[in-house]
Amino acid sequence: MEKEKVNERVVVHKTHNAETIEIRNPSEKLLAFMDELAERARKRKEEIMKKIHKEEDYIAI
């Protein structure tokens, strides 16, 4: 397996109330990991929304 040579750089932009992290030249492995995290977050959000919707059914009188 050939090792991927990538010149990744992390840049942090700070303001008085926010911090933004920018990754320049990300590797394929990092992009795949970020996609996996996004998919997990999406599924988790769907689960939470389903639970909230079910609870609203019980609360309504």
PDB file of C-alpha atoms in Angstrom:
ATOM      1  CA  MET A   1       0.000   0.000   0.000  1.00  0.00           C
ATOM      2  CA  GLU A   2       1.457   3.322  -1.072  1.00  0.00           C
ATOM      3  CA  LYS A   3       1.483   6.044   1.536  1.00  0.00           C
ATOM      4  CA  GLU A   4      -0.313   9.216   0.568  1.00  0.00           C
ATOM      5  CA  LYS A   5       1.914  12.291   0.745  1.00  0.00           C
ATOM      6  CA  VAL A   6      -0.148  15.336   1.594  1.00  0.00           C
ATOM      7  CA  ASN A   7       0.886  18.712   2.881  1.00  0.00           C
ATOM      8  CA  GLU A   8      -1.974  19.298   5.324  1.00  0.00           C
ATOM      9  CA  ARG A   9      -2.136  22.647   7.063  1.00  0.00           C
ATOM     10  CA  VAL A  10      -4.443  23.691   9.849  1.00  0.00           C
ATOM     11  CA  VAL A  11      -5.318  27.366  10.060  1.00  0.00           C
ATOM     12  CA  VAL A  12      -7.203  28.790  13.034  1.00  0.00           C
ATOM     13  CA  HIS A  13      -9.112  32.043  12.602  1.00  0.00           C
ATOM     14  CA  LYS A  14     -10.104  33.681  15.890  1.00  0.00           C
ATOM     15  CA  THR A  15     -12.462  36.565  16.488  1.00  0.00           C
ATOM     16  CA  HIS A  16     -13.771  37.943  19.758  1.00  0.00           C
ATOM     17  CA  ASN A  17     -16.646  35.424  19.881  1.00  0.00           C
ATOM     18  CA  ALA A  18     -15.816  32.622  17.436  1.00  0.00           C
ATOM     19  CA  GLU A  19     -13.072  30.301  16.323  1.00  0.00           C
ATOM     20  CA  THR A  20     -12.928  28.755  12.855  1.00  0.00           C
ATOM     21  CA  ILE A  21     -10.605  25.888  12.002  1.00  0.00           C
ATOM     22  CA  GLU A  22      -9.678  25.486   8.347  1.00  0.00           C
ATOM     23  CA  ILE A  23      -7.818  22.447   7.012  1.00  0.00           C
ATOM     24  CA  ARG A  24      -5.976  23.079   3.778  1.00  0.00           C
ATOM     25  CA  ASN A  25      -4.981  20.201   1.492  1.00  0.00           C
ATOM     26  CA  PRO A  26      -6.736  17.467   3.525  1.00  0.00           C
ATOM     27  CA  SER A  27      -5.837  13.846   2.844  1.00  0.00           C
ATOM     28  CA  GLU A  28      -8.339  11.335   1.451  1.00  0.00           C
ATOM     29  CA  LYS A  29      -8.278   9.495   4.778  1.00  0.00           C
ATOM     30  CA  LEU A  30      -9.197  12.667   6.668  1.00  0.00           C
ATOM     31  CA  LEU A  31     -11.985  13.484   4.199  1.00  0.00           C
ATOM     32  CA  ALA A  32     -13.415   9.972   4.587  1.00  0.00           C
ATOM     33  CA  PHE A  33     -13.315  10.310   8.383  1.00  0.00           C
ATOM     34  CA  MET A  34     -15.077  13.678   8.224  1.00  0.00           C
ATOM     35  CA  ASP A  35     -17.778  12.188   5.963  1.00  0.00           C
ATOM     36  CA  GLU A  36     -18.254   9.356   8.463  1.00  0.00           C
ATOM     37  CA  LEU A  37     -18.631  11.851  11.323  1.00  0.00           C
ATOM     38  CA  ALA A  38     -21.168  13.869   9.336  1.00  0.00           C
ATOM     39  CA  GLU A  39     -23.195  10.725   8.599  1.00  0.00           C
ATOM     40  CA  ARG A  40     -23.169   9.712  12.271  1.00  0.00           C
ATOM     41  CA  ALA A  41     -24.294  13.197  13.300  1.00  0.00           C
ATOM     42  CA  ARG A  42     -27.108  13.110  10.734  1.00  0.00           C
ATOM     43  CA  LYS A  43     -28.335   9.723  11.991  1.00  0.00           C
ATOM     44  CA  ARG A  44     -28.151  10.867  15.608  1.00  0.00           C
ATOM     45  CA  LYS A  45     -30.135  14.002  14.815  1.00  0.00           C
ATOM     46  CA  GLU A  46     -32.815  11.893  13.093  1.00  0.00           C
ATOM     47  CA  GLU A  47     -33.046   9.615  16.153  1.00  0.00           C
ATOM     48  CA  ILE A  48     -33.439  12.595  18.478  1.00  0.00           C
ATOM     49  CA  MET A  49     -36.103  14.182  16.270  1.00  0.00           C
ATOM     50  CA  LYS A  50     -38.064  10.896  16.217  1.00  0.00           C
ATOM     51  CA  LYS A  51     -37.932  10.709  20.023  1.00  0.00           C
ATOM     52  CA  ILE A  52     -39.092  14.312  20.359  1.00  0.00           C
ATOM     53  CA  HIS A  53     -41.941  13.674  17.926  1.00  0.00           C
ATOM     54  CA  LYS A  54     -43.061  10.599  19.906  1.00  0.00           C
ATOM     55  CA  GLU A  55     -42.937  12.523  23.199  1.00  0.00           C
ATOM     56  CA  GLU A  56     -45.086  15.300  21.715  1.00  0.00           C
ATOM     57  CA  ASP A  57     -47.758  12.712  20.880  1.00  0.00           C
ATOM     58  CA  TYR A  58     -47.946  11.721  24.541  1.00  0.00           C
ATOM     59  CA  ILE A  59     -47.943  15.287  25.871  1.00  0.00           C
ATOM     60  CA  ALA A  60     -50.857  16.493  23.724  1.00  0.00           C
ATOM     61  CA  ILE A  61     -54.115  16.379  25.716  1.00  0.00           C
TER      62      ILE A  61
END
